[in-house]
Short mmCIF file of C-alpha atoms in Angstrom, two decimals:
data_model
loop_
_atom_site.label_atom_id
_atom_site.label_comp_id
_atom_site.label_asym_id
_atom_site.label_seq_id
_atom_site.Cartn_x
_atom_site.Cartn_y
_atom_site.Cartn_z
CA MET N 92 50.74 216.98 159.13
CA THR N 93 50.34 213.35 158.07
CA GLU N 94 53.68 211.76 157.22
CA LEU N 95 53.90 210.37 153.69
CA ARG N 96 55.48 206.95 153.62
CA GLU N 97 56.09 205.07 150.40
CA SER N 98 57.57 201.62 150.01
CA THR N 99 57.95 199.01 147.30
CA PRO N 100 56.86 195.41 148.04
CA GLY N 101 59.92 193.40 149.04
CA CYS N 102 61.91 196.56 149.81
CA PRO N 103 61.68 197.39 153.52
CA GLU N 104 63.37 200.77 153.04
CA ASP N 105 61.22 203.84 153.12
CA LEU N 106 61.46 205.44 149.67
CA ARG N 107 61.67 208.79 151.43
CA ASP N 108 65.04 207.74 152.84
CA LEU N 109 66.49 207.50 149.32
CA CYS N 110 66.31 210.89 147.67
CA THR N 111 69.05 211.50 145.13
CA LEU N 112 70.27 209.63 142.11
CA LEU N 113 73.44 208.82 144.04
CA ASP N 114 71.37 207.35 146.89
CA PHE N 115 69.79 204.85 144.51
CA VAL N 116 73.06 203.92 142.84
CA ARG N 117 74.58 203.23 146.26
CA TRP N 118 71.48 201.30 147.40
CA GLY N 119 71.45 199.23 144.23
CA ALA N 120 75.16 198.43 144.43
CA SER N 121 74.77 197.32 148.04
CA ARG N 122 71.84 195.05 147.18
CA PHE N 123 73.70 193.60 144.18
CA ASN N 124 76.71 192.75 146.31
CA GLU N 125 74.49 191.37 149.05
CA ALA N 126 72.74 189.08 146.55
CA GLY N 127 76.01 187.91 145.00
CA LEU N 128 75.09 188.97 141.48
CA TRP N 129 77.48 188.30 138.59
CA PHE N 130 78.68 190.98 136.20
CA GLY N 131 80.19 190.61 132.75
CA HIS N 132 77.67 191.94 130.25
CA GLY N 133 78.98 195.45 129.85
CA THR N 134 80.05 196.17 133.42
CA ASP N 135 82.29 194.29 135.83
CA ASN N 136 81.11 195.57 139.21
CA ALA N 137 77.99 196.32 141.21
CA TRP N 138 78.40 200.10 141.23
CA ASP N 139 78.62 200.49 137.46
CA GLU N 140 75.73 198.05 136.96
CA ALA N 141 73.51 200.06 139.32
CA LEU N 142 74.56 203.30 137.64
CA VAL N 143 73.60 201.97 134.19
CA LEU N 144 70.15 200.93 135.40
CA VAL N 145 69.47 204.15 137.29
CA MET N 146 70.57 206.40 134.42
CA HIS N 147 68.57 204.41 131.90
CA THR N 148 65.39 204.53 134.00
CA LEU N 149 65.74 208.29 134.38
CA HIS N 150 66.39 208.79 130.64
CA LEU N 151 69.80 210.32 131.28
CA PRO N 152 72.94 209.70 129.18
CA MET N 153 75.87 208.00 130.84
CA ASP N 154 78.10 210.98 130.10
CA SER N 155 75.88 213.37 132.06
CA LYS N 156 77.63 215.95 134.27
CA PRO N 157 78.61 214.62 137.73
CA GLU N 158 76.28 217.14 139.35
CA VAL N 159 73.31 215.06 138.22
CA LEU N 160 74.14 212.53 140.95
CA SER N 161 72.96 215.09 143.51
CA ALA N 162 69.58 215.59 141.81
CA ARG N 163 66.53 214.57 143.82
CA LEU N 164 64.08 212.12 142.30
CA THR N 165 60.33 212.52 142.27
CA MET N 166 58.37 209.83 144.09
CA SER N 167 57.25 208.22 140.82
CA GLU N 168 60.88 208.14 139.64
CA ARG N 169 61.93 206.53 142.91
CA ARG N 170 59.37 203.76 142.42
CA GLU N 171 60.54 203.12 138.85
CA VAL N 172 64.22 203.03 139.80
CA MET N 173 63.59 200.80 142.81
CA ALA N 174 61.57 198.42 140.62
CA ILE N 175 64.30 197.90 138.03
CA LEU N 176 66.99 197.47 140.68
CA LYS N 177 64.83 194.90 142.43
CA GLN N 178 64.18 193.13 139.11
CA ARG N 179 67.93 192.84 138.55
CA VAL N 180 68.25 191.08 141.92
CA ASP N 181 65.17 188.88 141.71
CA GLU N 182 65.49 187.69 138.10
CA ARG N 183 69.30 187.72 137.71
CA LEU N 184 68.96 189.15 134.20
CA PRO N 185 71.87 191.08 132.66
CA ALA N 186 71.28 194.82 132.76
CA ALA N 187 71.20 194.94 128.96
CA TYR N 188 68.09 192.73 128.94
CA LEU N 189 66.37 195.19 131.27
CA THR N 190 67.39 198.30 129.33
CA HIS N 191 67.29 196.63 125.88
CA GLU N 192 70.49 198.47 125.07
CA ALA N 193 74.11 197.40 124.66
CA HIS N 194 77.25 199.07 123.36
CA PHE N 195 79.79 197.67 120.94
CA CYS N 196 82.47 199.49 118.94
CA ASP N 197 81.16 202.84 120.24
CA MET N 198 77.74 202.04 118.77
CA THR N 199 74.43 201.34 120.49
CA PHE N 200 72.40 198.22 119.76
CA TYR N 201 68.98 196.89 120.70
CA VAL N 202 69.18 193.56 122.54
CA ASP N 203 66.79 191.19 124.26
CA SER N 204 66.87 187.60 125.48
CA ARG N 205 66.81 186.26 121.90
CA VAL N 206 70.49 187.20 121.47
CA LEU N 207 73.73 187.31 123.43
CA VAL N 208 74.69 190.60 125.02
CA PRO N 209 77.55 192.01 122.84
CA ARG N 210 80.97 191.70 124.44
CA SER N 211 83.34 190.20 121.86
CA PRO N 212 87.02 191.25 121.72
CA ILE N 213 86.57 191.23 117.94
CA ALA N 214 85.58 194.89 118.43
CA GLU N 215 89.27 195.72 118.73
CA LEU N 216 90.03 194.02 115.41
CA ILE N 217 87.22 195.95 113.72
CA ARG N 218 88.69 199.24 114.94
CA GLN N 219 92.01 198.12 113.43
CA GLU N 220 90.20 197.17 110.19
CA PHE N 221 91.57 193.63 110.57
CA GLN N 222 95.07 194.74 109.74
CA PRO N 223 97.54 193.34 108.85
CA TRP N 224 95.59 190.28 107.66
CA LEU N 225 93.28 191.82 105.05
CA ALA N 226 95.08 192.37 101.74
CA THR N 227 92.49 194.91 100.55
CA GLU N 228 89.37 196.55 101.93
CA PRO N 229 86.59 193.94 101.82
CA LEU N 230 83.66 194.47 99.46
CA ALA N 231 81.68 191.45 100.68
CA LEU N 232 81.53 190.49 104.34
CA LEU N 233 79.65 187.92 106.42
CA ASP N 234 78.84 188.08 110.12
CA LEU N 235 78.07 184.42 110.80
CA CYS N 236 76.15 183.60 114.02
CA CYS N 237 75.32 187.29 114.08
CA GLY N 238 72.99 187.48 117.09
CA SER N 239 72.19 191.18 117.46
CA GLY N 240 74.22 191.93 114.32
CA CYS N 241 76.64 194.13 116.24
CA ILE N 242 79.80 192.71 114.64
CA GLY N 243 78.54 192.94 111.07
CA ILE N 244 77.01 196.38 111.53
CA ALA N 245 80.21 197.69 113.11
CA CYS N 246 82.09 196.23 110.14
CA ALA N 247 79.70 198.01 107.77
CA GLU N 248 80.61 201.28 109.46
CA ALA N 249 84.33 200.46 109.25
CA PHE N 250 84.11 199.49 105.57
CA PRO N 251 81.61 201.87 103.92
CA GLU N 252 81.89 200.21 100.50
CA ALA N 253 81.18 196.70 101.75
CA ARG N 254 78.04 194.64 101.32
CA VAL N 255 77.37 192.83 104.59
CA ASP N 256 75.30 189.75 105.35
CA LEU N 257 74.20 189.02 108.92
CA SER N 258 73.35 185.35 109.35
CA ASP N 259 72.00 183.29 112.23
CA ILE N 260 70.18 179.98 112.65
CA SER N 261 67.75 181.63 115.09
CA SER N 262 64.78 183.46 113.59
CA GLY N 263 64.58 185.55 116.76
CA ALA N 264 68.19 186.64 116.37
CA VAL N 265 67.57 187.55 112.73
CA ASP N 266 64.63 189.70 113.84
CA VAL N 267 66.81 191.50 116.39
CA ALA N 268 69.55 192.00 113.80
CA GLN N 269 66.99 193.57 111.45
CA ILE N 270 65.95 195.98 114.21
CA ASN N 271 69.57 197.09 114.44
CA ILE N 272 70.00 197.36 110.67
CA ASN N 273 66.99 199.68 110.68
CA ARG N 274 68.28 201.62 113.68
CA HIS N 275 71.58 202.34 111.94
CA GLN N 276 69.91 202.97 108.56
CA LEU N 277 71.97 200.41 106.71
CA ASN N 278 69.30 198.56 104.74
CA GLU N 279 70.92 199.43 101.41
CA ARG N 280 74.13 197.54 102.26
CA VAL N 281 73.28 195.14 105.08
CA ARG N 282 70.78 192.28 105.13
CA ALA N 283 69.78 189.72 107.76
CA VAL N 284 69.44 186.08 106.66
CA GLN N 285 68.26 183.03 108.58
CA SER N 286 70.72 180.23 107.85
CA ASP N 287 72.17 177.12 109.48
CA MET N 288 75.87 177.72 108.80
CA PHE N 289 76.00 178.32 105.02
CA SER N 290 72.78 176.51 104.03
CA GLY N 291 70.92 179.76 103.39
CA LEU N 292 73.90 181.44 101.73
CA GLU N 293 74.36 179.19 98.73
CA GLY N 294 76.38 180.87 95.99
CA CYS N 295 77.61 183.64 98.29
CA SER N 296 81.32 184.36 98.60
CA TYR N 297 83.07 186.83 100.90
CA ASP N 298 86.35 188.65 101.36
CA LEU N 299 85.93 188.39 105.12
CA ILE N 300 83.92 186.05 107.32
CA VAL N 301 83.69 187.03 110.97
CA CYS N 302 82.13 184.52 113.32
CA ASN N 303 81.36 184.51 117.03
CA PRO N 304 79.83 181.04 117.21
CA PRO N 305 78.64 178.98 120.17
CA TYR N 306 81.86 177.70 121.77
CA VAL N 307 81.20 177.01 125.45
CA ASP N 308 82.02 173.44 126.46
CA ALA N 309 79.53 171.32 128.37
CA ARG N 310 81.23 171.72 131.75
CA ASP N 311 81.50 175.51 131.55
CA LEU N 312 77.92 175.74 130.33
CA ALA N 313 76.63 173.82 133.34
CA GLU N 314 78.64 175.98 135.75
CA MET N 315 77.76 179.39 134.29
CA PRO N 316 76.23 182.00 136.63
CA ALA N 317 72.52 182.72 136.30
CA GLU N 318 73.16 185.90 134.28
CA TYR N 319 74.77 183.82 131.52
CA GLN N 320 72.12 181.11 131.81
CA ALA N 321 69.61 183.82 130.89
CA GLU N 322 71.16 184.05 127.41
CA PRO N 323 70.02 181.71 124.61
CA GLU N 324 71.69 178.33 125.06
CA ILE N 325 71.86 177.78 121.29
CA ALA N 326 74.26 180.74 121.12
CA LEU N 327 76.50 179.39 123.89
CA GLY N 328 76.94 175.62 123.98
CA SER N 329 78.62 173.57 121.26
CA GLY N 330 79.21 170.02 122.43
CA ASP N 331 81.49 168.48 125.02
CA ASP N 332 84.58 170.51 124.06
CA GLY N 333 82.77 173.57 122.68
CA LEU N 334 83.96 172.99 119.12
CA ASP N 335 81.10 171.21 117.31
CA PHE N 336 80.19 174.31 115.30
CA THR N 337 83.80 175.40 114.75
CA ARG N 338 84.74 172.02 113.25
CA ARG N 339 81.97 172.38 110.67
CA LEU N 340 83.02 175.95 109.99
CA LEU N 341 86.62 174.95 109.30
CA ARG N 342 85.43 172.35 106.81
CA GLU N 343 83.02 174.64 104.95
CA ALA N 344 84.31 178.22 105.19
CA ALA N 345 86.81 178.03 102.30
CA ASN N 346 83.95 177.38 99.88
CA HIS N 347 82.52 180.79 100.77
CA LEU N 348 85.72 182.85 100.79
CA GLN N 349 87.28 184.78 97.91
CA PRO N 350 90.85 183.71 96.96
CA GLU N 351 92.48 186.20 99.34
CA GLY N 352 89.70 186.00 101.91
CA ILE N 353 90.15 185.34 105.63
CA LEU N 354 88.12 183.81 108.43
CA VAL N 355 88.12 185.48 111.86
CA CYS N 356 86.52 183.32 114.54
CA GLU N 357 86.15 183.56 118.30
CA VAL N 358 86.39 180.37 120.38
CA GLY N 359 87.09 181.89 123.79
CA ASN N 360 88.24 179.43 126.44
CA SER N 361 87.99 176.57 123.91
CA TRP N 362 91.13 177.79 122.14
CA GLU N 363 93.25 175.18 123.90
CA ALA N 364 90.90 172.40 122.78
CA LEU N 365 91.12 173.71 119.22
CA GLU N 366 94.91 173.75 119.26
CA SER N 367 94.90 170.23 120.70
CA ALA N 368 92.48 168.98 118.04
CA PHE N 369 94.44 170.50 115.16
CA PRO N 370 98.07 170.91 116.29
CA GLU N 371 99.38 171.18 112.71
CA VAL N 372 97.08 174.02 111.68
CA PRO N 373 98.73 177.48 111.84
CA PHE N 374 95.98 179.35 113.67
CA LEU N 375 97.01 182.95 114.30
CA TRP N 376 95.90 184.29 117.70
CA PRO N 377 95.86 188.13 117.92
CA GLU N 378 96.72 189.76 121.23
CA PHE N 379 94.21 192.27 122.57
CA GLU N 380 95.16 195.49 124.31
CA ASP N 381 91.58 195.95 125.54
CA GLY N 382 91.34 192.48 127.07
CA GLY N 383 89.97 189.22 125.75
CA HIS N 384 91.41 186.17 124.05
CA GLY N 385 90.57 183.13 121.98
CA VAL N 386 90.08 184.68 118.52
CA PHE N 387 91.88 183.09 115.58
CA VAL N 388 92.60 184.31 112.06
CA ILE N 389 93.12 181.90 109.17
CA SER N 390 93.25 182.42 105.41
CA ARG N 391 91.30 180.61 102.73
CA GLU N 392 94.58 179.26 101.40
CA GLU N 393 95.37 177.73 104.80
CA LEU N 394 91.87 176.33 105.19
CA LEU N 395 92.23 174.54 101.85
CA ALA N 396 95.72 173.30 102.67
CA TYR N 397 94.52 171.63 105.88
CA GLN N 398 91.15 170.29 104.71
CA GLY N 399 92.36 166.76 105.26
CA HIS N 400 92.87 167.46 108.94
CA PHE N 401 89.40 168.98 109.34
CA ALA N 402 87.76 166.12 107.43
CA ASP N 403 89.32 163.56 109.78
CA GLU N 404 87.54 165.05 112.79
#
């Protein structure tokens, strides 16, 4: 009998040596570690990253029974799985860009390289319905710098009476956000708007503005691993100290907030620079049980009270 040997270009292993789903997860994790890949877009280790890619390629849910790991793959499935694992190594793309799927607030979102992969700690605040800072349930809400729209859409689920605007300067991001609005069947309450800050939202006022703006400083941006460099730079970098956008936001947000409205904004590692720039401003920094940092809460009243400080910058 003639021996059947199958291999994938660039992969010296005989595909016949890898048979089960578990074999491919182990092989992928080993190659990821060998290549020194970086994780942080939904997983934090090579094993989980390989598992996500293998399960996605085989059209299996992540909560499948453990017995599925022992299932043997057909030869065509082996080729497909090997190809996506190799792509992860060769192109250093986050897994979410290969699967076009990311999770946020227990919801699934379409993503591609036009938007950041969702990972904001603001998810925890959404689950808590922004308590104790919201006086009443918001009826009008803005997700500024929306990217995929995950924050605003999760807020729409948390506040079923709210009208939600998703806004981004990037037309590509607005297109992705619209895909997710359609996916979650929220067109009656949620809209996607292309806007540079508030320029496309003239006359609009909100009870809650949530913003995950670009906030990476120049040094961190230059030193980011390749997986982060694959994300759109316009959604990451914001000047030498990472606060160019946030300074504008602090000056303009009060004009688009209702009297008891609040601004929730993520600045990540730039929180120290923000505190240093505005030491008198009473930014409130929530603590996160699920991990994460660098998100501040400030009221419209406080924004107005400290306008002189923001104008001086």
